[in-house]
Coordinates of C-alpha atoms in Angstrom, one line a residue:
Chain A
M21 CA 44.8 -33.7 209.7
R22 CA 44.5 -33.2 213.3
I23 CA 41.2 -31.5 212.7
A24 CA 39.8 -34.4 210.7
S25 CA 41.0 -37.0 213.4
A26 CA 39.5 -34.9 216.2
V27 CA 36.4 -34.6 214.4
A28 CA 36.1 -38.3 213.8
S29 CA 37.2 -39.3 217.2
R30 CA 34.3 -37.2 218.8
L31 CA 31.6 -38.2 215.7
V32 CA 32.2 -41.9 216.7
W33 CA 31.0 -40.7 220.3
T34 CA 28.0 -38.4 219.4
V35 CA 26.5 -40.5 216.5
P36 CA 25.4 -43.3 218.7
T37 CA 24.3 -41.0 221.6
L38 CA 22.3 -39.2 219.1
L39 CA 20.9 -42.5 217.8
L40 CA 19.8 -43.5 221.3
A41 CA 18.6 -40.0 222.0
T42 CA 16.1 -40.7 219.0
L43 CA 15.1 -44.0 220.9
V44 CA 14.4 -42.0 224.0
A45 CA 12.3 -39.5 222.0
F46 CA 10.4 -42.2 220.2
L47 CA 9.7 -44.1 223.4
L48 CA 8.3 -41.0 225.3
Q49 CA 5.1 -42.1 223.3
Q50 CA 4.9 -45.4 225.0
L51 CA 4.4 -43.5 228.2
I52 CA 0.6 -42.3 227.1
P53 CA -1.5 -44.0 229.2
G54 CA -4.3 -46.1 227.6
D55 CA -5.1 -46.1 224.0
Q56 CA -3.5 -43.1 222.0
A57 CA -6.1 -43.2 219.5
V58 CA -8.7 -42.6 221.9
A59 CA -6.3 -39.9 223.6
L60 CA -6.4 -38.1 220.4
A61 CA -9.9 -38.6 219.2
G62 CA -11.7 -38.3 222.3
E63 CA -13.8 -40.9 224.4
Y64 CA -16.7 -40.6 222.0
A65 CA -14.9 -41.1 218.8
T66 CA -16.7 -44.1 216.8
D67 CA -14.9 -47.4 216.0
E68 CA -14.0 -46.5 212.5
K69 CA -12.5 -43.0 213.3
L70 CA -10.3 -44.8 216.1
A71 CA -9.2 -47.5 213.6
A72 CA -8.4 -44.7 211.1
I73 CA -6.2 -42.9 213.4
R74 CA -4.6 -46.1 214.4
A75 CA -3.8 -47.2 210.6
D76 CA -3.0 -43.4 210.2
L77 CA -0.4 -43.5 212.9
G78 CA 0.7 -46.9 212.4
L79 CA -0.5 -47.6 215.6
D80 CA -1.5 -51.2 214.7
Q81 CA 2.3 -52.0 213.8
P82 CA 4.9 -53.1 216.4
V83 CA 6.6 -50.6 218.3
L84 CA 10.0 -51.4 216.5
T85 CA 8.4 -51.2 213.0
R86 CA 6.9 -47.7 213.9
Y87 CA 10.6 -46.6 215.4
L88 CA 12.3 -47.6 212.2
D89 CA 9.7 -45.9 210.2
W90 CA 10.0 -42.6 212.3
I91 CA 13.9 -42.8 212.2
G92 CA 13.9 -43.1 208.6
G93 CA 11.7 -40.1 208.3
V94 CA 13.9 -38.0 210.9
V95 CA 17.0 -38.9 209.1
T96 CA 15.5 -37.3 205.9
G97 CA 14.2 -34.3 207.7
D98 CA 10.5 -35.6 207.8
L99 CA 9.5 -35.5 211.3
G100 CA 5.7 -36.7 210.8
T101 CA 2.2 -34.5 210.4
S102 CA 1.0 -32.7 213.1
Y103 CA -2.4 -34.3 213.9
R104 CA -4.0 -31.3 215.1
T105 CA -3.2 -28.6 212.1
G106 CA -2.2 -31.6 209.2
Q107 CA 0.8 -29.5 208.6
P108 CA 4.5 -31.0 208.7
V109 CA 5.9 -31.0 211.8
T110 CA 9.5 -30.0 210.0
E111 CA 7.8 -27.0 208.8
I112 CA 6.3 -26.0 212.1
V113 CA 9.3 -26.4 214.2
L114 CA 11.7 -24.6 211.7
D115 CA 9.2 -21.7 211.8
R116 CA 9.8 -21.5 215.6
L117 CA 13.4 -22.3 215.8
P118 CA 14.9 -19.2 215.0
V119 CA 13.3 -17.1 217.8
T120 CA 14.6 -19.6 220.4
L121 CA 18.1 -19.9 218.9
V122 CA 18.5 -15.7 218.8
L123 CA 17.1 -15.9 222.6
T124 CA 19.6 -18.5 223.5
L125 CA 22.2 -16.5 221.9
F126 CA 21.3 -13.3 223.6
A127 CA 21.1 -15.1 226.8
L128 CA 24.5 -16.9 226.2
L129 CA 26.1 -13.3 225.6
V130 CA 24.4 -11.9 228.8
A131 CA 25.7 -14.8 230.6
I132 CA 29.4 -14.5 229.4
V133 CA 29.5 -10.6 229.7
I134 CA 28.3 -10.6 233.3
G135 CA 29.9 -14.0 234.3
I136 CA 33.3 -13.8 233.2
P137 CA 34.6 -10.5 234.7
S138 CA 32.6 -11.0 237.9
G139 CA 34.4 -14.2 238.3
V140 CA 37.8 -12.9 237.3
A141 CA 37.1 -10.2 239.9
A142 CA 36.3 -12.4 242.5
A143 CA 39.1 -14.5 242.1
Q144 CA 41.7 -11.8 242.8
R145 CA 41.7 -12.2 246.3
P146 CA 39.8 -15.1 247.6
G147 CA 38.0 -14.6 250.7
S148 CA 38.1 -10.6 250.4
W149 CA 34.7 -9.0 250.8
V150 CA 34.9 -8.6 246.9
D151 CA 35.1 -12.4 246.6
R152 CA 32.2 -12.8 249.2
L153 CA 30.0 -10.2 247.3
F154 CA 30.4 -12.2 244.0
T155 CA 30.0 -15.4 245.2
T156 CA 27.0 -14.5 247.5
A157 CA 25.6 -12.8 244.5
A158 CA 26.1 -15.8 242.2
T159 CA 24.4 -18.2 244.6
A160 CA 21.5 -15.8 245.0
G161 CA 21.7 -15.3 241.2
I162 CA 21.4 -19.3 240.7
A163 CA 18.4 -19.3 243.1
I164 CA 16.2 -16.9 241.2
P165 CA 13.8 -18.4 238.9
N166 CA 14.3 -17.3 235.5
F167 CA 10.6 -16.9 234.6
W168 CA 10.2 -14.7 237.8
L169 CA 13.1 -12.6 237.0
G170 CA 11.5 -12.1 233.8
M171 CA 8.2 -10.9 235.3
M172 CA 9.9 -8.5 237.6
L173 CA 11.9 -7.1 234.6
I174 CA 8.5 -6.5 232.6
A175 CA 7.1 -5.0 235.8
V176 CA 10.0 -2.6 236.1
F177 CA 11.2 -1.8 232.7
A178 CA 8.3 -2.3 230.3
L179 CA 5.2 -1.4 232.7
Q180 CA 6.8 1.4 235.2
L181 CA 9.4 2.7 233.1
G182 CA 8.2 1.8 229.5
W183 CA 11.8 1.6 228.4
L184 CA 11.5 -1.8 226.5
P185 CA 8.8 -3.9 225.5
G186 CA 6.5 -6.3 227.3
P187 CA 5.2 -9.3 226.6
G188 CA 4.4 -10.2 223.2
G189 CA 7.1 -10.9 220.4
V190 CA 7.4 -8.9 217.3
D191 CA 7.9 -10.6 214.0
F192 CA 11.6 -10.4 212.7
A193 CA 10.5 -10.2 208.9
D194 CA 7.8 -7.1 209.9
D195 CA 10.4 -5.2 211.9
P196 CA 13.8 -6.5 212.8
G197 CA 14.8 -3.6 215.0
N198 CA 12.0 -3.9 217.4
A199 CA 12.0 -7.7 217.2
L200 CA 15.6 -7.4 218.8
R201 CA 14.6 -5.0 221.4
A202 CA 11.8 -7.3 222.5
L203 CA 14.6 -9.8 223.1
V204 CA 16.4 -7.7 225.4
L205 CA 14.3 -8.3 228.7
P206 CA 13.9 -12.2 227.8
A207 CA 17.8 -12.4 227.2
I208 CA 18.4 -10.8 230.8
A209 CA 16.1 -13.0 232.6
L210 CA 17.4 -16.1 230.8
G211 CA 21.1 -15.2 231.1
M212 CA 21.3 -14.1 234.5
V213 CA 21.4 -17.7 236.3
G214 CA 23.9 -18.5 233.7
S215 CA 26.1 -15.6 234.5
A216 CA 26.1 -16.8 237.9
E217 CA 27.1 -20.3 237.2
I218 CA 30.0 -18.9 234.8
C219 CA 31.0 -16.7 237.6
R220 CA 31.5 -19.6 240.0
Q221 CA 33.3 -21.7 237.6
V222 CA 35.7 -18.7 236.3
R223 CA 36.5 -17.7 239.9
S224 CA 37.8 -21.4 240.6
A225 CA 39.4 -21.8 237.5
M226 CA 41.2 -18.4 237.7
I227 CA 42.2 -18.9 241.5
E228 CA 43.9 -22.4 240.0
S229 CA 45.7 -20.4 237.3
L230 CA 46.9 -17.5 239.4
G231 CA 48.2 -19.7 242.1
S232 CA 50.2 -21.6 239.8
D233 CA 54.0 -21.7 239.1
Y234 CA 54.1 -20.0 235.5
V235 CA 52.1 -17.1 237.0
R236 CA 54.5 -16.5 239.9
T237 CA 57.3 -16.8 236.9
L238 CA 55.3 -14.1 234.7
R239 CA 54.9 -11.9 237.8
A240 CA 59.1 -12.0 238.0
T241 CA 59.6 -11.0 234.7
G242 CA 57.5 -7.8 235.6
L243 CA 54.5 -8.2 233.4
S244 CA 51.8 -6.0 234.3
R245 CA 49.0 -7.5 236.2
W246 CA 46.2 -6.7 233.6
S247 CA 48.4 -8.9 231.1
I248 CA 48.9 -11.4 233.4
V249 CA 45.1 -12.0 234.5
W250 CA 43.4 -11.4 231.2
R251 CA 46.2 -12.7 228.6
H252 CA 47.7 -15.4 230.4
A253 CA 45.7 -16.9 233.7
L254 CA 42.4 -16.5 231.5
K255 CA 43.6 -18.2 228.6
N256 CA 44.5 -21.3 230.6
S257 CA 41.1 -21.2 232.3
S258 CA 39.5 -21.6 229.1
L259 CA 38.9 -25.3 229.2
P260 CA 36.7 -25.5 232.1
L261 CA 35.2 -22.3 230.4
A262 CA 34.3 -24.1 227.2
T263 CA 33.1 -27.2 229.2
I264 CA 30.6 -24.8 231.3
L265 CA 29.6 -23.0 228.0
G266 CA 28.5 -26.3 226.5
I267 CA 26.3 -27.0 230.0
Q268 CA 25.1 -23.6 229.7
V269 CA 23.6 -23.9 226.2
S270 CA 21.6 -27.0 227.5
H271 CA 20.2 -24.9 230.6
L272 CA 19.5 -21.8 228.4
V273 CA 17.4 -24.2 225.8
G274 CA 15.7 -25.8 228.9
G275 CA 15.1 -22.3 230.4
A276 CA 13.9 -20.7 227.0
V277 CA 10.7 -23.0 227.3
V278 CA 9.6 -20.9 230.4
V279 CA 10.8 -17.5 229.6
E280 CA 9.1 -17.8 226.0
A281 CA 5.9 -18.2 228.0
V282 CA 6.4 -15.3 230.1
F283 CA 7.3 -13.0 227.3
G284 CA 4.8 -14.4 224.8
L285 CA 7.5 -15.3 222.1
S286 CA 6.6 -18.1 219.5
G287 CA 9.7 -20.1 219.9
I288 CA 9.9 -24.0 220.2
G289 CA 9.5 -23.4 223.8
S290 CA 6.0 -22.1 223.7
L291 CA 5.5 -24.6 220.9
V292 CA 5.7 -27.5 223.1
V293 CA 3.7 -26.0 225.7
E294 CA 1.1 -25.4 223.0
A295 CA 1.4 -29.0 221.7
T296 CA 1.0 -30.3 225.3
N297 CA -2.3 -28.6 225.6
Q298 CA -3.4 -30.0 222.4
R299 CA -1.8 -33.3 223.0
D300 CA -0.1 -33.0 219.6
Y301 CA 2.3 -35.5 220.4
V302 CA 4.4 -35.7 217.3
V303 CA 5.0 -32.1 217.6
I304 CA 6.3 -32.6 221.2
Q305 CA 8.3 -35.4 220.3
A306 CA 10.3 -33.5 217.6
V307 CA 10.9 -30.4 219.9
V308 CA 12.4 -32.8 222.8
L309 CA 14.6 -34.6 220.1
L310 CA 15.6 -30.9 218.5
A311 CA 16.5 -29.8 222.1
A312 CA 18.9 -32.8 222.3
V313 CA 20.2 -32.3 219.1
I314 CA 21.1 -28.8 219.8
V315 CA 22.8 -29.7 222.8
L316 CA 24.6 -32.5 221.3
V317 CA 25.9 -30.5 218.4
T318 CA 27.1 -27.7 220.9
N319 CA 29.1 -30.1 222.9
L320 CA 30.5 -31.8 220.0
V321 CA 31.8 -28.3 218.6
V322 CA 33.0 -27.3 222.1
D323 CA 35.1 -30.8 222.3
I324 CA 36.4 -30.2 219.0
S325 CA 37.3 -26.8 219.5
Y326 CA 39.4 -27.5 222.5
R327 CA 40.7 -30.4 221.3
L328 CA 42.4 -27.8 218.5
L329 CA 42.9 -24.9 221.2
D330 CA 44.8 -27.2 223.7
P331 CA 47.5 -29.4 222.3
R332 CA 47.9 -31.3 225.5
I333 CA 44.7 -33.0 224.7
S334 CA 45.1 -36.1 222.1
Chain B
M28 CA 48.2 -9.4 248.2
W29 CA 49.3 -12.0 245.7
T30 CA 50.5 -14.2 248.5
T31 CA 47.0 -14.8 249.1
L32 CA 46.5 -16.6 245.9
S33 CA 48.3 -20.1 246.6
K34 CA 45.8 -20.5 249.4
P35 CA 43.2 -23.5 248.6
A36 CA 39.9 -22.1 248.2
R37 CA 37.6 -24.7 246.7
T38 CA 34.4 -23.6 247.8
A39 CA 33.2 -20.0 248.4
P40 CA 33.9 -18.5 251.9
R41 CA 30.9 -17.5 253.6
T42 CA 30.1 -15.4 256.7
S43 CA 28.5 -16.8 259.3
A44 CA 25.5 -14.5 259.2
V45 CA 24.6 -15.8 255.6
I46 CA 24.6 -19.5 256.9
W47 CA 22.5 -18.7 259.9
L48 CA 20.1 -16.7 257.9
S49 CA 19.9 -19.9 255.4
Y50 CA 19.1 -22.3 258.4
G51 CA 16.5 -19.8 259.7
I52 CA 14.9 -19.4 256.2
L53 CA 14.6 -23.5 256.1
A54 CA 13.4 -23.7 259.7
V55 CA 10.7 -21.3 258.8
V56 CA 9.9 -22.9 255.6
A57 CA 9.7 -26.3 257.6
V58 CA 7.2 -24.9 260.0
V59 CA 5.4 -23.5 257.2
V60 CA 5.0 -27.1 255.7
V61 CA 3.9 -28.7 259.0
L62 CA 1.4 -26.1 260.3
A63 CA 0.2 -24.4 257.3
D64 CA -3.4 -25.3 258.1
V65 CA -3.0 -23.4 261.5
L66 CA -0.9 -20.4 260.2
A67 CA -3.0 -19.7 257.1
P68 CA -5.8 -17.1 258.4
H69 CA -8.1 -18.3 255.8
A70 CA -9.1 -21.1 253.7
P71 CA -6.6 -21.2 250.6
N72 CA -9.4 -21.5 247.8
H73 CA -12.2 -19.4 249.5
Q74 CA -13.1 -16.9 247.2
D75 CA -14.6 -13.5 247.9
L76 CA -15.8 -11.8 244.8
T77 CA -16.5 -8.5 246.8
S78 CA -12.9 -8.1 247.9
V79 CA -10.7 -8.7 244.9
L80 CA -7.0 -7.4 244.4
L81 CA -6.9 -5.7 247.8
G82 CA -3.8 -4.2 249.4
P83 CA -2.4 -5.4 252.4
S84 CA -4.5 -5.2 255.3
T85 CA -4.7 -6.7 258.8
E86 CA -7.3 -9.0 257.4
H87 CA -5.3 -9.7 254.6
P88 CA -1.6 -9.3 255.3
L89 CA -0.5 -9.7 251.7
G90 CA -3.9 -8.7 249.9
T91 CA -6.0 -10.8 247.9
D92 CA -6.1 -12.1 244.2
D93 CA -8.2 -11.6 241.1
L94 CA -10.8 -14.0 242.9
G95 CA -10.8 -12.3 246.4
R96 CA -8.7 -15.3 248.0
D97 CA -6.3 -14.3 250.8
V98 CA -2.6 -14.4 248.9
L99 CA -1.0 -15.2 252.4
S100 CA -3.3 -18.3 253.2
R101 CA -2.5 -19.3 249.6
L102 CA 1.2 -18.9 249.9
L103 CA 1.6 -20.6 253.0
H104 CA -0.5 -23.8 251.3
G105 CA 1.4 -23.6 248.4
T106 CA 4.6 -23.5 250.4
R107 CA 3.5 -27.0 251.6
V108 CA 2.5 -28.2 248.0
S109 CA 5.7 -27.1 246.6
I110 CA 8.1 -28.4 249.0
L111 CA 6.4 -31.9 249.1
A112 CA 6.4 -32.0 245.3
A113 CA 10.0 -31.3 245.3
L114 CA 10.7 -34.0 247.8
L115 CA 8.8 -36.5 246.0
A116 CA 10.7 -35.5 242.9
V117 CA 14.5 -35.9 244.8
G118 CA 12.9 -39.1 246.5
I119 CA 12.3 -40.6 243.2
A120 CA 15.8 -39.8 242.0
L121 CA 17.5 -41.2 245.2
V122 CA 15.6 -44.3 245.3
V123 CA 16.4 -45.2 241.6
G124 CA 19.6 -43.5 241.4
F125 CA 21.7 -44.5 244.5
P126 CA 21.3 -48.3 244.3
L127 CA 22.2 -47.8 240.4
G128 CA 25.1 -45.7 241.2
V129 CA 26.5 -48.2 243.7
L130 CA 26.1 -51.1 241.5
A131 CA 27.7 -49.5 238.4
G132 CA 30.5 -48.1 240.7
Y133 CA 31.2 -51.3 242.2
V134 CA 30.6 -53.9 239.5
G135 CA 32.1 -51.9 236.7
G136 CA 32.9 -53.4 233.3
W137 CA 30.0 -53.6 230.5
P138 CA 26.9 -53.0 232.8
D139 CA 28.6 -49.9 233.9
A140 CA 29.7 -49.0 230.5
I141 CA 26.0 -49.7 229.1
L142 CA 24.5 -47.5 232.0
M143 CA 26.7 -44.6 231.6
R144 CA 26.0 -44.7 228.0
L145 CA 22.2 -44.5 228.7
L146 CA 22.5 -41.8 231.5
D147 CA 24.7 -39.8 229.1
T148 CA 21.9 -40.1 226.5
V149 CA 19.2 -39.0 229.1
M150 CA 21.4 -35.8 230.0
A151 CA 21.8 -35.0 226.6
F152 CA 18.1 -33.6 227.1
P153 CA 17.8 -30.4 228.6
A154 CA 16.4 -31.3 231.9
L155 CA 13.3 -29.0 231.8
V156 CA 12.3 -29.9 228.0
L157 CA 12.4 -33.8 228.7
A158 CA 10.5 -33.2 232.2
I159 CA 8.0 -31.3 229.9
G160 CA 7.7 -34.2 227.2
I161 CA 7.4 -36.9 229.9
T162 CA 4.7 -34.8 231.7
A163 CA 3.0 -34.0 228.4
M164 CA 2.9 -37.5 227.5
L165 CA 1.7 -39.0 230.9
G166 CA -1.0 -36.2 231.2
P167 CA -0.3 -32.8 233.3
D168 CA -0.6 -33.0 236.6
I169 CA 1.5 -32.5 240.0
T170 CA 2.4 -36.5 240.4
T171 CA 3.4 -37.0 236.6
A172 CA 5.3 -33.6 236.7
M173 CA 7.2 -34.5 239.9
V174 CA 7.9 -38.0 238.3
A175 CA 9.6 -36.6 235.4
V176 CA 11.7 -34.1 237.3
G177 CA 12.8 -37.3 239.3
V178 CA 13.7 -39.1 236.1
V179 CA 15.9 -36.0 234.8
L180 CA 17.6 -35.9 238.2
T181 CA 18.3 -39.5 238.3
P182 CA 21.4 -39.5 236.3
V183 CA 22.9 -36.6 238.4
V184 CA 22.3 -39.1 241.7
V185 CA 23.7 -42.0 239.9
R186 CA 26.7 -40.3 238.7
L187 CA 27.6 -38.6 242.0
T188 CA 27.1 -42.1 243.6
R189 CA 29.0 -44.1 240.9
A190 CA 32.3 -41.7 241.3
Q191 CA 31.9 -41.9 245.2
T192 CA 31.6 -45.6 245.1
M193 CA 34.6 -46.1 242.9
A194 CA 36.5 -44.2 245.0
V195 CA 35.4 -46.2 248.1
A196 CA 35.9 -49.5 246.3
G197 CA 39.6 -48.9 246.0
Q198 CA 40.1 -48.2 249.5
T199 CA 42.4 -50.7 252.0
Y200 CA 39.3 -51.4 254.0
I201 CA 37.4 -52.9 251.1
E202 CA 40.1 -55.2 250.3
A203 CA 40.6 -56.0 253.8
A204 CA 36.8 -57.0 254.2
S205 CA 36.8 -58.9 250.9
S206 CA 40.0 -60.8 252.4
F207 CA 37.9 -61.8 255.3
G208 CA 35.3 -63.2 252.6
A209 CA 33.0 -60.3 252.7
R210 CA 30.8 -60.6 249.4
G211 CA 27.7 -59.4 247.9
V212 CA 25.0 -56.9 248.8
R213 CA 24.3 -57.8 252.3
R214 CA 27.9 -58.6 253.7
M215 CA 29.7 -56.3 251.6
I216 CA 27.8 -53.3 249.8
L217 CA 25.4 -52.7 252.8
P218 CA 27.9 -52.7 255.7
H219 CA 31.1 -51.4 253.9
V220 CA 30.4 -49.5 250.9
V221 CA 27.2 -47.7 251.3
P222 CA 28.0 -45.9 254.9
N223 CA 31.2 -44.5 253.2
V224 CA 29.0 -43.5 250.0
V225 CA 26.2 -41.6 251.5
Q226 CA 27.9 -38.5 253.1
P227 CA 28.7 -36.6 249.9
I228 CA 25.2 -37.5 248.6
V229 CA 23.6 -35.7 251.6
A230 CA 25.3 -32.5 250.9
Q231 CA 24.1 -32.5 247.1
L232 CA 20.5 -33.2 248.4
A233 CA 20.2 -29.8 249.0
V234 CA 21.1 -28.8 246.0
L235 CA 18.9 -31.5 244.1
M236 CA 15.9 -29.9 246.3
G237 CA 16.6 -26.5 244.8
F238 CA 16.4 -27.5 241.6
A239 CA 13.2 -29.6 241.9
L240 CA 11.7 -26.5 243.4
I241 CA 12.4 -24.5 240.4
A242 CA 10.9 -27.2 238.2
E243 CA 8.1 -27.6 240.3
A244 CA 7.4 -23.5 239.8
S245 CA 8.1 -23.6 236.2
L246 CA 6.0 -26.7 235.2
S247 CA 3.4 -25.4 237.3
F248 CA 3.7 -21.9 236.0
L249 CA 3.2 -23.6 232.4
Q250 CA 0.1 -25.3 233.8
L251 CA 1.6 -28.8 233.2
G252 CA 2.2 -29.2 237.3
V253 CA 0.1 -28.4 240.0
Q254 CA -3.5 -27.6 238.7
P255 CA -5.6 -24.7 239.6
P256 CA -7.5 -24.1 241.9
T257 CA -4.7 -26.0 244.1
A258 CA -2.1 -23.3 245.4
S259 CA 1.8 -23.9 244.8
W260 CA 4.4 -21.7 244.3
G261 CA 4.3 -21.8 240.4
T262 CA 0.3 -21.7 240.1
I263 CA 0.2 -18.6 242.5
L264 CA 2.9 -16.8 240.4
A265 CA 1.3 -17.9 236.9
R266 CA -2.2 -16.4 238.3
S267 CA -0.7 -13.2 239.5
Y268 CA 0.9 -12.9 236.4
T269 CA -2.5 -12.6 234.6
F270 CA -3.2 -9.4 236.6
L271 CA 0.3 -8.0 236.6
E272 CA -0.7 -4.4 235.4
R273 CA -3.2 -3.9 237.8
A274 CA -1.3 -5.4 240.8
P275 CA 2.3 -5.3 239.8
M276 CA 3.8 -6.1 243.2
S277 CA 1.6 -9.4 243.7
I278 CA 4.3 -11.3 241.8
F279 CA 6.9 -10.3 244.4
V280 CA 6.1 -12.3 247.3
P281 CA 5.9 -16.0 246.0
G282 CA 8.8 -15.3 243.6
A283 CA 11.0 -14.2 246.5
A284 CA 9.8 -17.1 248.5
I285 CA 11.3 -19.6 245.8
A286 CA 14.4 -17.4 245.4
L287 CA 15.2 -17.3 249.4
T288 CA 14.1 -21.1 250.0
V289 CA 16.7 -22.3 247.0
F290 CA 19.2 -19.9 248.0
A291 CA 19.2 -21.1 251.6
L292 CA 19.2 -24.6 250.3
N293 CA 22.6 -24.0 248.1
I294 CA 24.2 -22.3 251.0
V295 CA 23.2 -25.0 253.5
G296 CA 24.3 -27.7 250.8
E297 CA 27.7 -25.8 250.4
E298 CA 28.3 -25.9 254.2
V299 CA 27.3 -29.1 254.8
Q300 CA 29.7 -30.3 252.1
R301 CA 32.4 -28.2 253.9
L302 CA 31.6 -29.7 257.1
L303 CA 31.6 -33.3 256.0
D304 CA 35.1 -32.7 254.0
P305 CA 37.8 -34.7 255.9
R306 CA 40.3 -32.3 254.5
R307 CA 38.8 -29.4 256.4
R308 CA 40.6 -30.2 259.4

């Protein structure tokens, strides 16, 4: 029952946002300067060709009709047809999605594995040299562009040392082992900024938890420090942690675009860049919408999970 | 050692050396932006195909790229392009976001509800993906790219301003002004609300600037921002990445320039926030 009501209350919020997001993604097309048919076919296209494109894309219809048409397709999983390749956009996008999802998950793992322990360590003694070291490192980590970090990792670990594969992804179907190895450097490049942000959030949440009354009581009962920090205080810091993880997914999906370009991975990030160069507007629109859907679904899951985890939230 | 835990520690402690270093970095960047023409030893786009990919020398302190262009000169000019581009994006976000935030926070009610709903939607898009989407539609160049970055930064400014305005609107001095008949934009919002809202936004500007710089570099790296041959931090990195195997260290300096500048901006932003915080005293 609690699960059902938690899900329902969040869906009431998410569905309208999702609808508005489709509107934003659709209206992006209205930004194309001048005549879209000319933009697609080139300046020297004949009038018949332009008319054909207009009819084909429904450009002769009012904007609202086109939106309703498009959204009707989106709901049924039809994102339109690529104007460049003639392939269904849904097919193109689904083909590229797994690489991005695996990369994002790997990067999230990197961010968590580095971010949480360093945040906990920094929170032990605020103001100590350990704390200063970690917080300064975290500020530096946030400042490093992920694609530059990726290039540096390639220069050192792929070109100099030859430990890991450099740019150029491997198809999962061909060679799963090497495909995963090829994702190690991109995941580190992408996850490092996230680890710095997680470190800062965990630090401040842990300082608050460790300073609270129940921790003092736990200490009085003679519980070991390890158990207080990791079992009790960290658990009570899990709400801000869940929120930051939700935000991280958004950052990681955005960052994946550039990191994929550096490492030559064929995910939806490199797809949107290719589509931009080819002015394949339908594909761009689809990727932008998909990115928002990934973020909204993640936030939905995060929200529902902490309603279930924390009985204080009703 | 446990006693230290109860002390409030909202922002990270900083040694003054790091803070002064950051002010120093920003001062150097500012000087480069103003004096790029004077400081650069060569023209940034001057090609010399007889001296490609040279190492550092007195003639070319940072060497040359694959077209024989002086890397230092390109970096100096690129700094100006990148900083001005980021300023444009932050400027757009401020000009659009600040008034909206003040109005939403002060007026409240359904205009506020609608605006926040819209902004929530815009924020559901990963910032860089939406910026790419907008840039792709408008046609890639540096102005459209920075307009796009300005658009994705706007909700951040609106939210900050709105929260601050709501806090200010509940204060006694606003009630007092209102009881003296202060009303409307000219008599109430400009003289009483805005001055008390501005400060925290100023501290955030540095952080927004850092985001805009990285966004410029990312978009230009993807060839969606600054277009070659114009130098910017992003285009220099993109170019040097193509000859990474022949000159691996050529990617180091432009990336370090971005990282150091953004680092300094974040440190100074935190410091300004700390200095402006009344609870500090």
